[in-house]
Amino acid sequence: MIVEMGAGSTQEELSDVVERAKSLGLKVQLNVGTDRTVVAILGSNTGQISTDVFTVLPGVESVTRIMKPYKLASREFKSADSVVSIGDIEVGGKRVVVMAGPCAVESEEQLLEAARLVKAAGASVLRGGAFKPRTSPFSFQGMEKAGLELLAQAREQFSIPVVTEVVDPHDVSLVAKYADILQVGSRNMQNFALLNSIGRSQCPVVLKRGFACTVTEWLTAADYLLAHGNAQVILCERGIRTFEDSIRFSMDICSLPVIKHFSHLPLIVDPSHAAGHASLVPALAKAAVAAGADGLLIEVHPNPKEALVDGAQSLTPADFAKLMDELGQVAQAVGRYI
Ligand code: PEP
Ligand code: MN
């Protein structure tokens, strides 16, 4: 249930709404806007409670039931676009934020070279997995803590924030010590213990779409993070599994306007994992920016042929630099910049 306070309502009237909800055993979250406050009333039994309970209170302008399973990620709760700030980088503003780097951190040489090259080409965040969720237990699982230390070194040396995946709820505080943004991978979108742990950390997070999950399931997963008061949530479309097998995953371009319609959260796109092949990445990246993506997450490797993970879909530094130029033109055409 969403309680919208009137423009001139007082702090005391707001407190009365909060107290009434609490007395009914319900939870609340506030969205304090510039001219009015919205109160989300949360609980498993809000459907049994009459809206009149809140409508009669002084200062309340309207009470609406949210019929969707997600509440905090919805536009009903927050109508204005959210912006997630990582230092002076804003995801969800006019600038299309490009996060780039190798799939996995492999060595000091590889990561520092990747950081130097992607930064020189205009990326503003470095990506690189230290913990890798691999389909096979026999594949390279990542450098783990040593990989996190290399990310911290690259971040220091090139003054670039880093995004890296966390796969285990028990590792959240460790990874958060090194990363500026935590990444929840596609395979973990509905790992609720992980989402709760990241929500509690208050660390900025990229929540990738589960490749077999609907938009509604994705936004409901975002609610797990938001329910802990962690407002720093960035969604990432990365392709879904369909009958089409000519590419690795089908990039669901439709989810961009759909998410923008139903949610206030910033949304980036990972064209690399959808494409599965470097030659397809530029077209998907440009389509994403044209369709309203707030950023991109792109795999770039100093030497893709030698990559331990996802070499086929990793751009060479030269191809990445070329793509950055082209993206600038697409961004401009849709009133954004890179
Ligand atoms: C990744 O970004 O390295 C990754 C594993 O992606 P996804 O979770 O989308 O498969
Ligand atoms: Mn990868």
mmCIF file of C-alpha atoms and ligand atoms in Angstrom:
data_model
loop_
_atom_site.group_PDB
_atom_site.id
_atom_site.type_symbol
_atom_site.label_atom_id
_atom_site.label_comp_id
_atom_site.label_asym_id
_atom_site.label_seq_id
_atom_site.Cartn_x
_atom_site.Cartn_y
_atom_site.Cartn_z
ATOM 1 C CA MET A 1 0.000 0.000 0.000
ATOM 2 C CA ILE A 2 1.253 3.472 -0.836
ATOM 3 C CA VAL A 3 0.287 6.442 1.313
ATOM 4 C CA GLU A 4 0.954 9.782 -0.317
ATOM 5 C CA MET A 5 1.166 12.674 2.101
ATOM 6 C CA GLY A 6 -0.233 16.045 1.053
ATOM 7 C CA ALA A 7 2.145 18.807 -0.005
ATOM 8 C CA GLY A 8 1.618 20.804 3.188
ATOM 9 C CA SER A 9 1.481 17.865 5.620
ATOM 10 C CA THR A 10 3.495 18.060 8.829
ATOM 11 C CA GLN A 11 6.149 15.828 10.341
ATOM 12 C CA GLU A 12 3.703 14.935 13.107
ATOM 13 C CA GLU A 13 1.077 13.794 10.591
ATOM 14 C CA LEU A 14 3.711 11.660 8.901
ATOM 15 C CA SER A 15 4.686 10.132 12.261
ATOM 16 C CA ASP A 16 1.030 9.290 12.932
ATOM 17 C CA VAL A 17 0.856 7.354 9.645
ATOM 18 C CA VAL A 18 4.048 5.484 10.494
ATOM 19 C CA GLU A 19 2.808 4.704 14.015
ATOM 20 C CA ARG A 20 -0.556 3.458 12.733
ATOM 21 C CA ALA A 21 1.208 1.098 10.307
ATOM 22 C CA LYS A 22 3.515 -0.187 13.023
ATOM 23 C CA SER A 23 0.621 -0.744 15.405
ATOM 24 C CA LEU A 24 -0.856 -3.053 12.753
ATOM 25 C CA GLY A 25 2.382 -5.015 12.588
ATOM 26 C CA LEU A 26 3.353 -3.527 9.218
ATOM 27 C CA LYS A 27 6.707 -2.216 8.046
ATOM 28 C CA VAL A 28 7.203 1.177 6.416
ATOM 29 C CA GLN A 29 9.667 2.789 4.074
ATOM 30 C CA LEU A 30 9.695 6.476 3.326
ATOM 31 C CA ASN A 31 10.454 8.168 0.067
ATOM 32 C CA VAL A 32 11.028 11.771 1.041
ATOM 33 C CA GLY A 33 10.682 13.803 -2.145
ATOM 34 C CA THR A 34 11.319 17.492 -2.595
ATOM 35 C CA ASP A 35 7.686 18.515 -2.249
ATOM 36 C CA ARG A 36 5.990 15.464 -0.749
ATOM 37 C CA THR A 37 6.620 12.237 1.102
ATOM 38 C CA VAL A 38 5.417 8.800 0.075
ATOM 39 C CA VAL A 39 5.092 6.016 2.630
ATOM 40 C CA ALA A 40 5.232 2.398 1.480
ATOM 41 C CA ILE A 41 3.262 0.189 3.865
ATOM 42 C CA LEU A 42 4.753 -3.283 3.668
ATOM 43 C CA GLY A 43 3.558 -6.587 5.016
ATOM 44 C CA SER A 44 2.203 -9.920 3.921
ATOM 45 C CA ASN A 45 -1.359 -9.086 4.974
ATOM 46 C CA THR A 46 -1.818 -5.530 3.656
ATOM 47 C CA GLY A 47 -4.474 -6.975 1.346
ATOM 48 C CA GLN A 48 -6.706 -7.594 4.389
ATOM 49 C CA ILE A 49 -6.351 -4.053 5.699
ATOM 50 C CA SER A 50 -8.757 -1.382 4.529
ATOM 51 C CA THR A 51 -7.181 1.676 2.894
ATOM 52 C CA ASP A 52 -9.513 3.759 5.112
ATOM 53 C CA VAL A 53 -7.227 3.012 8.053
ATOM 54 C CA PHE A 54 -4.827 5.524 6.506
ATOM 55 C CA THR A 55 -7.165 7.673 4.392
ATOM 56 C CA VAL A 56 -8.806 9.099 7.533
ATOM 57 C CA LEU A 57 -5.532 10.332 9.020
ATOM 58 C CA PRO A 58 -4.792 14.075 8.767
ATOM 59 C CA GLY A 59 -2.241 15.053 6.123
ATOM 60 C CA VAL A 60 -2.870 11.976 3.957
ATOM 61 C CA GLU A 61 -3.666 12.832 0.351
ATOM 62 C CA SER A 62 -4.195 9.400 -1.171
ATOM 63 C CA VAL A 63 -3.862 5.721 -0.403
ATOM 64 C CA THR A 64 -3.292 3.251 -3.237
ATOM 65 C CA ARG A 65 -2.849 -0.471 -3.240
ATOM 66 C CA ILE A 66 0.098 -1.719 -5.274
ATOM 67 C CA MET A 67 -1.110 -4.834 -6.992
ATOM 68 C CA LYS A 68 2.361 -5.796 -8.206
ATOM 69 C CA PRO A 69 4.561 -8.094 -6.118
ATOM 70 C CA TYR A 70 7.368 -5.516 -6.064
ATOM 71 C CA LYS A 71 6.789 -2.313 -4.140
ATOM 72 C CA LEU A 72 9.990 -0.369 -3.408
ATOM 73 C CA ALA A 73 11.341 -0.724 -6.942
ATOM 74 C CA SER A 74 8.059 0.570 -8.382
ATOM 75 C CA ARG A 75 7.234 3.967 -9.829
ATOM 76 C CA GLU A 76 4.226 4.105 -7.491
ATOM 77 C CA PHE A 77 6.613 4.304 -4.547
ATOM 78 C CA LYS A 78 9.040 6.677 -6.236
ATOM 79 C CA SER A 79 8.023 8.450 -9.399
ATOM 80 C CA ALA A 80 11.308 10.257 -10.081
ATOM 81 C CA ASP A 81 14.244 8.384 -11.636
ATOM 82 C CA SER A 82 16.790 7.201 -9.069
ATOM 83 C CA VAL A 83 20.429 8.086 -9.497
ATOM 84 C CA VAL A 84 23.133 5.917 -7.921
ATOM 85 C CA SER A 85 26.326 7.820 -7.115
ATOM 86 C CA ILE A 86 29.701 6.129 -7.004
ATOM 87 C CA GLY A 87 32.072 8.911 -6.026
ATOM 88 C CA ASP A 88 31.458 11.554 -8.663
ATOM 89 C CA ILE A 89 29.987 9.082 -11.164
ATOM 90 C CA GLU A 90 26.218 9.115 -11.451
ATOM 91 C CA VAL A 91 24.369 6.126 -12.859
ATOM 92 C CA GLY A 92 20.909 7.194 -13.982
ATOM 93 C CA GLY A 93 21.797 10.736 -15.018
ATOM 94 C CA LYS A 94 22.376 12.147 -18.486
ATOM 95 C CA ARG A 95 25.707 10.437 -18.876
ATOM 96 C CA VAL A 96 25.801 6.857 -20.135
ATOM 97 C CA VAL A 97 28.246 5.212 -17.730
ATOM 98 C CA VAL A 98 30.506 2.606 -19.295
ATOM 99 C CA MET A 99 31.922 -0.148 -17.079
ATOM 100 C CA ALA A 100 34.508 -2.264 -18.854
ATOM 101 C CA GLY A 101 37.249 -4.781 -18.245
ATOM 102 C CA PRO A 102 37.959 -8.477 -18.363
ATOM 103 C CA CYS A 103 35.485 -11.171 -17.426
ATOM 104 C CA ALA A 104 37.901 -12.420 -14.756
ATOM 105 C CA VAL A 105 40.913 -11.016 -12.974
ATOM 106 C CA GLU A 106 43.702 -13.306 -14.205
ATOM 107 C CA SER A 107 47.001 -11.677 -13.238
ATOM 108 C CA GLU A 108 48.494 -8.363 -12.178
ATOM 109 C CA GLU A 109 49.761 -7.695 -15.686
ATOM 110 C CA GLN A 110 46.430 -8.509 -17.336
ATOM 111 C CA LEU A 111 44.316 -6.439 -14.956
ATOM 112 C CA LEU A 112 46.520 -3.353 -14.847
ATOM 113 C CA GLU A 113 46.817 -3.353 -18.613
ATOM 114 C CA ALA A 114 43.049 -3.726 -18.958
ATOM 115 C CA ALA A 115 42.467 -0.886 -16.473
ATOM 116 C CA ARG A 116 44.863 1.409 -18.311
ATOM 117 C CA LEU A 117 43.324 0.685 -21.702
ATOM 118 C CA VAL A 118 39.650 0.914 -20.762
ATOM 119 C CA LYS A 119 40.229 4.113 -18.840
ATOM 120 C CA ALA A 120 42.122 5.628 -21.772
ATOM 121 C CA ALA A 121 39.192 4.762 -24.049
ATOM 122 C CA GLY A 122 36.746 6.553 -21.733
ATOM 123 C CA ALA A 123 35.308 3.884 -19.435
ATOM 124 C CA SER A 124 34.535 5.219 -15.983
ATOM 125 C CA VAL A 125 34.322 1.947 -14.014
ATOM 126 C CA LEU A 126 36.606 -1.119 -14.221
ATOM 127 C CA ARG A 127 34.974 -4.549 -14.183
ATOM 128 C CA GLY A 128 36.660 -7.859 -13.346
ATOM 129 C CA GLY A 129 35.521 -10.983 -11.555
ATOM 130 C CA ALA A 130 37.553 -12.292 -8.627
ATOM 131 C CA PHE A 131 34.885 -14.868 -7.704
ATOM 132 C CA LYS A 132 33.498 -16.506 -10.829
ATOM 133 C CA PRO A 133 30.212 -18.452 -10.881
ATOM 134 C CA ARG A 134 31.109 -21.150 -13.406
ATOM 135 C CA THR A 135 28.753 -23.677 -14.934
ATOM 136 C CA SER A 136 31.348 -26.415 -14.453
ATOM 137 C CA PRO A 137 33.227 -26.967 -11.181
ATOM 138 C CA PHE A 138 36.317 -27.822 -13.246
ATOM 139 C CA SER A 139 36.510 -24.368 -14.886
ATOM 140 C CA PHE A 140 38.661 -21.529 -13.505
ATOM 141 C CA GLN A 141 36.813 -20.209 -10.457
ATOM 142 C CA GLY A 142 38.643 -16.887 -10.166
ATOM 143 C CA MET A 143 41.575 -15.594 -8.132
ATOM 144 C CA GLU A 144 39.319 -14.846 -5.142
ATOM 145 C CA LYS A 145 40.995 -12.684 -2.473
ATOM 146 C CA ALA A 146 44.172 -12.210 -4.528
ATOM 147 C CA GLY A 147 41.930 -10.970 -7.367
ATOM 148 C CA LEU A 148 40.256 -8.467 -5.045
ATOM 149 C CA GLU A 149 43.673 -7.150 -4.038
ATOM 150 C CA LEU A 150 44.590 -6.656 -7.692
ATOM 151 C CA LEU A 151 41.327 -4.790 -8.278
ATOM 152 C CA ALA A 152 42.158 -2.499 -5.362
ATOM 153 C CA GLN A 153 45.621 -1.945 -6.843
ATOM 154 C CA ALA A 154 44.166 -1.057 -10.255
ATOM 155 C CA ARG A 155 41.615 1.242 -8.666
ATOM 156 C CA GLU A 156 44.387 3.057 -6.793
ATOM 157 C CA GLN A 157 46.801 3.249 -9.696
ATOM 158 C CA PHE A 158 44.292 4.455 -12.285
ATOM 159 C CA SER A 159 41.808 6.283 -10.017
ATOM 160 C CA ILE A 160 38.942 4.217 -11.361
ATOM 161 C CA PRO A 161 36.166 2.612 -9.288
ATOM 162 C CA VAL A 162 35.685 -1.134 -9.605
ATOM 163 C CA VAL A 163 32.695 -3.449 -9.929
ATOM 164 C CA THR A 164 33.121 -7.109 -9.053
ATOM 165 C CA GLU A 165 30.865 -10.070 -8.422
ATOM 166 C CA VAL A 166 30.099 -11.595 -5.053
ATOM 167 C CA VAL A 167 28.695 -15.124 -5.120
ATOM 168 C CA ASP A 168 28.531 -16.117 -1.457
ATOM 169 C CA PRO A 169 26.558 -14.240 1.241
ATOM 170 C CA HIS A 170 29.446 -14.826 3.655
ATOM 171 C CA ASP A 171 31.871 -12.993 1.362
ATOM 172 C CA VAL A 172 29.860 -9.771 1.087
ATOM 173 C CA SER A 173 31.809 -7.835 3.721
ATOM 174 C CA LEU A 174 35.119 -9.044 2.274
ATOM 175 C CA VAL A 175 34.234 -8.045 -1.295
ATOM 176 C CA ALA A 176 32.672 -4.754 -0.143
ATOM 177 C CA LYS A 177 36.026 -3.797 1.408
ATOM 178 C CA TYR A 178 37.637 -3.804 -2.042
ATOM 179 C CA ALA A 179 34.808 -3.008 -4.457
ATOM 180 C CA ASP A 180 32.965 0.227 -5.152
ATOM 181 C CA ILE A 181 30.045 -1.716 -6.630
ATOM 182 C CA LEU A 182 29.043 -5.315 -5.891
ATOM 183 C CA GLN A 183 27.700 -7.383 -8.757
ATOM 184 C CA VAL A 184 24.996 -10.009 -8.385
ATOM 185 C CA GLY A 185 25.361 -12.399 -11.296
ATOM 186 C CA SER A 186 22.537 -13.748 -13.399
ATOM 187 C CA ARG A 187 22.709 -17.149 -11.708
ATOM 188 C CA ASN A 188 22.286 -15.516 -8.297
ATOM 189 C CA MET A 189 19.474 -13.054 -8.971
ATOM 190 C CA GLN A 190 17.176 -15.086 -6.754
ATOM 191 C CA ASN A 191 19.768 -16.062 -4.155
ATOM 192 C CA PHE A 192 17.813 -14.362 -1.407
ATOM 193 C CA ALA A 193 20.433 -14.906 1.325
ATOM 194 C CA LEU A 194 22.945 -13.110 -0.909
ATOM 195 C CA LEU A 195 20.496 -10.279 -1.649
ATOM 196 C CA ASN A 196 19.749 -9.807 2.063
ATOM 197 C CA SER A 197 23.415 -9.720 2.904
ATOM 198 C CA ILE A 198 24.153 -7.148 0.170
ATOM 199 C CA GLY A 199 21.102 -5.123 1.199
ATOM 200 C CA ARG A 200 22.469 -4.911 4.742
ATOM 201 C CA SER A 201 25.925 -3.895 3.460
ATOM 202 C CA GLN A 202 24.500 -0.650 1.999
ATOM 203 C CA CYS A 203 27.056 -1.025 -0.813
ATOM 204 C CA PRO A 204 26.092 0.040 -4.365
ATOM 205 C CA VAL A 205 25.039 -3.031 -6.322
ATOM 206 C CA VAL A 206 24.501 -4.107 -9.917
ATOM 207 C CA LEU A 207 21.672 -6.656 -9.975
ATOM 208 C CA LYS A 208 21.861 -8.694 -13.154
ATOM 209 C CA ARG A 209 18.731 -10.218 -14.564
ATOM 210 C CA GLY A 210 18.397 -13.963 -14.081
ATOM 211 C CA PHE A 211 18.478 -15.417 -17.578
ATOM 212 C CA ALA A 212 15.278 -17.347 -16.930
ATOM 213 C CA CYS A 213 13.510 -14.637 -14.932
ATOM 214 C CA THR A 214 10.738 -12.239 -15.836
ATOM 215 C CA VAL A 215 10.918 -8.479 -15.358
ATOM 216 C CA THR A 216 8.517 -8.836 -12.417
ATOM 217 C CA GLU A 217 10.754 -11.417 -10.733
ATOM 218 C CA TRP A 218 13.759 -9.173 -11.347
ATOM 219 C CA LEU A 219 12.126 -6.105 -9.778
ATOM 220 C CA THR A 220 10.895 -8.221 -6.869
ATOM 221 C CA ALA A 221 14.481 -9.385 -6.319
ATOM 222 C CA ALA A 222 15.507 -5.702 -6.284
ATOM 223 C CA ASP A 223 13.006 -5.199 -3.452
ATOM 224 C CA TYR A 224 15.124 -7.572 -1.316
ATOM 225 C CA LEU A 225 18.009 -5.098 -1.590
ATOM 226 C CA LEU A 226 15.832 -2.010 -1.191
ATOM 227 C CA ALA A 227 13.995 -3.442 1.831
ATOM 228 C CA HIS A 228 17.202 -3.078 3.856
ATOM 229 C CA GLY A 229 17.331 0.621 3.056
ATOM 230 C CA ASN A 230 20.027 0.104 0.412
ATOM 231 C CA ALA A 231 18.876 2.517 -2.273
ATOM 232 C CA GLN A 232 22.031 2.095 -4.384
ATOM 233 C CA VAL A 233 20.563 -0.471 -6.768
ATOM 234 C CA ILE A 234 21.415 -0.595 -10.477
ATOM 235 C CA LEU A 235 19.639 -3.141 -12.684
ATOM 236 C CA CYS A 236 21.512 -4.877 -15.501
ATOM 237 C CA GLU A 237 19.866 -6.574 -18.494
ATOM 238 C CA ARG A 238 22.200 -9.286 -19.800
ATOM 239 C CA GLY A 239 20.037 -11.439 -22.029
ATOM 240 C CA ILE A 240 17.612 -14.263 -21.411
ATOM 241 C CA ARG A 241 17.347 -17.880 -22.500
ATOM 242 C CA THR A 242 14.970 -18.392 -25.432
ATOM 243 C CA PHE A 243 14.659 -20.970 -28.219
ATOM 244 C CA GLU A 244 17.087 -18.871 -30.286
ATOM 245 C CA ASP A 245 20.515 -20.470 -30.311
ATOM 246 C CA SER A 246 22.422 -18.339 -32.808
ATOM 247 C CA ILE A 247 23.655 -16.117 -29.970
ATOM 248 C CA ARG A 248 24.521 -16.991 -26.352
ATOM 249 C CA PHE A 249 21.417 -15.355 -24.850
ATOM 250 C CA SER A 250 18.639 -13.290 -26.434
ATOM 251 C CA MET A 251 19.158 -9.687 -25.471
ATOM 252 C CA ASP A 252 15.751 -8.524 -24.296
ATOM 253 C CA ILE A 253 15.768 -4.982 -25.629
ATOM 254 C CA CYS A 254 12.070 -4.732 -24.702
ATOM 255 C CA SER A 255 12.927 -4.920 -21.026
ATOM 256 C CA LEU A 256 14.500 -1.460 -21.202
ATOM 257 C CA PRO A 257 11.351 0.587 -21.875
ATOM 258 C CA VAL A 258 9.340 -1.840 -19.728
ATOM 259 C CA ILE A 259 11.652 -1.360 -16.720
ATOM 260 C CA LYS A 260 11.755 2.391 -17.298
ATOM 261 C CA HIS A 261 7.970 2.437 -17.248
ATOM 262 C CA PHE A 262 7.495 0.367 -14.097
ATOM 263 C CA SER A 263 10.588 1.233 -12.061
ATOM 264 C CA HIS A 264 12.615 4.248 -10.956
ATOM 265 C CA LEU A 265 15.867 2.266 -10.760
ATOM 266 C CA PRO A 266 18.767 2.958 -13.114
ATOM 267 C CA LEU A 267 19.291 0.295 -15.742
ATOM 268 C CA ILE A 268 22.458 -0.727 -17.536
ATOM 269 C CA VAL A 269 22.983 -3.374 -20.211
ATOM 270 C CA ASP A 270 25.646 -6.067 -20.574
ATOM 271 C CA PRO A 271 25.809 -6.795 -24.310
ATOM 272 C CA SER A 272 28.804 -9.144 -23.923
ATOM 273 C CA HIS A 273 27.086 -12.017 -22.130
ATOM 274 C CA ALA A 274 24.082 -11.786 -24.441
ATOM 275 C CA ALA A 275 26.229 -11.769 -27.574
ATOM 276 C CA GLY A 276 28.686 -14.511 -26.679
ATOM 277 C CA HIS A 277 30.806 -13.258 -29.551
ATOM 278 C CA ALA A 278 32.792 -10.025 -29.773
ATOM 279 C CA SER A 279 31.612 -9.247 -33.313
ATOM 280 C CA LEU A 280 28.006 -8.880 -32.084
ATOM 281 C CA VAL A 281 28.780 -6.698 -29.066
ATOM 282 C CA PRO A 282 28.966 -3.254 -30.768
ATOM 283 C CA ALA A 283 25.510 -3.517 -32.378
ATOM 284 C CA LEU A 284 23.917 -4.658 -29.116
ATOM 285 C CA ALA A 285 25.696 -1.929 -27.139
ATOM 286 C CA LYS A 286 24.508 0.770 -29.529
ATOM 287 C CA ALA A 287 20.959 -0.612 -29.521
ATOM 288 C CA ALA A 288 20.972 -0.516 -25.721
ATOM 289 C CA VAL A 289 22.008 3.133 -25.584
ATOM 290 C CA ALA A 290 19.412 4.016 -28.230
ATOM 291 C CA ALA A 291 16.746 2.212 -26.182
ATOM 292 C CA GLY A 292 17.518 4.192 -23.035
ATOM 293 C CA ALA A 293 20.210 2.298 -21.103
ATOM 294 C CA ASP A 294 21.850 4.364 -18.364
ATOM 295 C CA GLY A 295 25.104 2.502 -18.812
ATOM 296 C CA LEU A 296 26.889 -0.505 -20.251
ATOM 297 C CA LEU A 297 28.918 -3.358 -18.791
ATOM 298 C CA ILE A 298 31.328 -4.582 -21.457
ATOM 299 C CA GLU A 299 33.997 -7.272 -21.440
ATOM 300 C CA VAL A 300 37.355 -6.073 -22.736
ATOM 301 C CA HIS A 301 40.580 -8.087 -22.516
ATOM 302 C CA PRO A 302 44.098 -6.886 -23.409
ATOM 303 C CA ASN A 303 44.495 -10.120 -25.357
ATOM 304 C CA PRO A 304 41.169 -11.952 -25.799
ATOM 305 C CA LYS A 305 42.836 -14.965 -27.426
ATOM 306 C CA GLU A 306 44.571 -15.718 -24.144
ATOM 307 C CA ALA A 307 41.643 -15.013 -21.829
ATOM 308 C CA LEU A 308 40.927 -17.694 -19.245
ATOM 309 C CA VAL A 309 37.202 -16.876 -19.335
ATOM 310 C CA ASP A 310 34.896 -15.508 -22.055
ATOM 311 C CA GLY A 311 37.638 -14.662 -24.549
ATOM 312 C CA ALA A 312 35.300 -15.113 -27.529
ATOM 313 C CA GLN A 313 33.002 -12.332 -26.393
ATOM 314 C CA SER A 314 35.701 -9.968 -25.092
ATOM 315 C CA LEU A 315 36.506 -6.916 -27.188
ATOM 316 C CA THR A 316 40.100 -6.058 -27.991
ATOM 317 C CA PRO A 317 41.156 -2.669 -26.614
ATOM 318 C CA ALA A 318 41.174 -1.269 -30.171
ATOM 319 C CA ASP A 319 37.642 -2.470 -30.882
ATOM 320 C CA PHE A 320 36.502 -1.080 -27.530
ATOM 321 C CA ALA A 321 37.996 2.347 -28.292
ATOM 322 C CA LYS A 322 36.233 2.341 -31.673
ATOM 323 C CA LEU A 323 32.941 1.370 -30.041
ATOM 324 C CA MET A 324 33.279 4.176 -27.486
ATOM 325 C CA ASP A 325 33.477 6.675 -30.358
ATOM 326 C CA GLU A 326 30.386 5.247 -32.006
ATOM 327 C CA LEU A 327 28.493 5.144 -28.720
ATOM 328 C CA GLY A 328 29.146 8.852 -28.291
ATOM 329 C CA GLN A 329 27.205 9.530 -31.477
ATOM 330 C CA VAL A 330 24.289 7.290 -30.494
ATOM 331 C CA ALA A 331 24.170 8.852 -27.030
ATOM 332 C CA GLN A 332 24.059 12.320 -28.530
ATOM 333 C CA ALA A 333 21.195 11.313 -30.814
ATOM 334 C CA VAL A 334 19.105 10.388 -27.772
ATOM 335 C CA GLY A 335 20.033 13.418 -25.685
ATOM 336 C CA ARG A 336 22.745 11.726 -23.602
ATOM 337 C CA TYR A 337 26.525 11.688 -23.607
ATOM 338 C CA ILE A 338 29.241 9.126 -22.884
HETATM 339 C C1 PEP B 1 29.916 -11.664 -15.549
HETATM 340 O O1 PEP B 1 29.528 -10.491 -15.692
HETATM 341 O O2 PEP B 1 31.113 -11.947 -15.451
HETATM 342 C C2 PEP B 1 28.943 -12.759 -15.523
HETATM 343 C C3 PEP B 1 29.252 -13.944 -15.025
HETATM 344 O O3 PEP B 1 27.774 -12.438 -16.068
HETATM 345 P P1 PEP B 1 26.331 -13.130 -15.890
HETATM 346 O O4 PEP B 1 26.111 -13.254 -14.413
HETATM 347 O O5 PEP B 1 25.420 -12.138 -16.548
HETATM 348 O O6 PEP B 1 26.378 -14.439 -16.606
HETATM 349 MN MN MN B 2 32.066 -13.165 -18.522
#
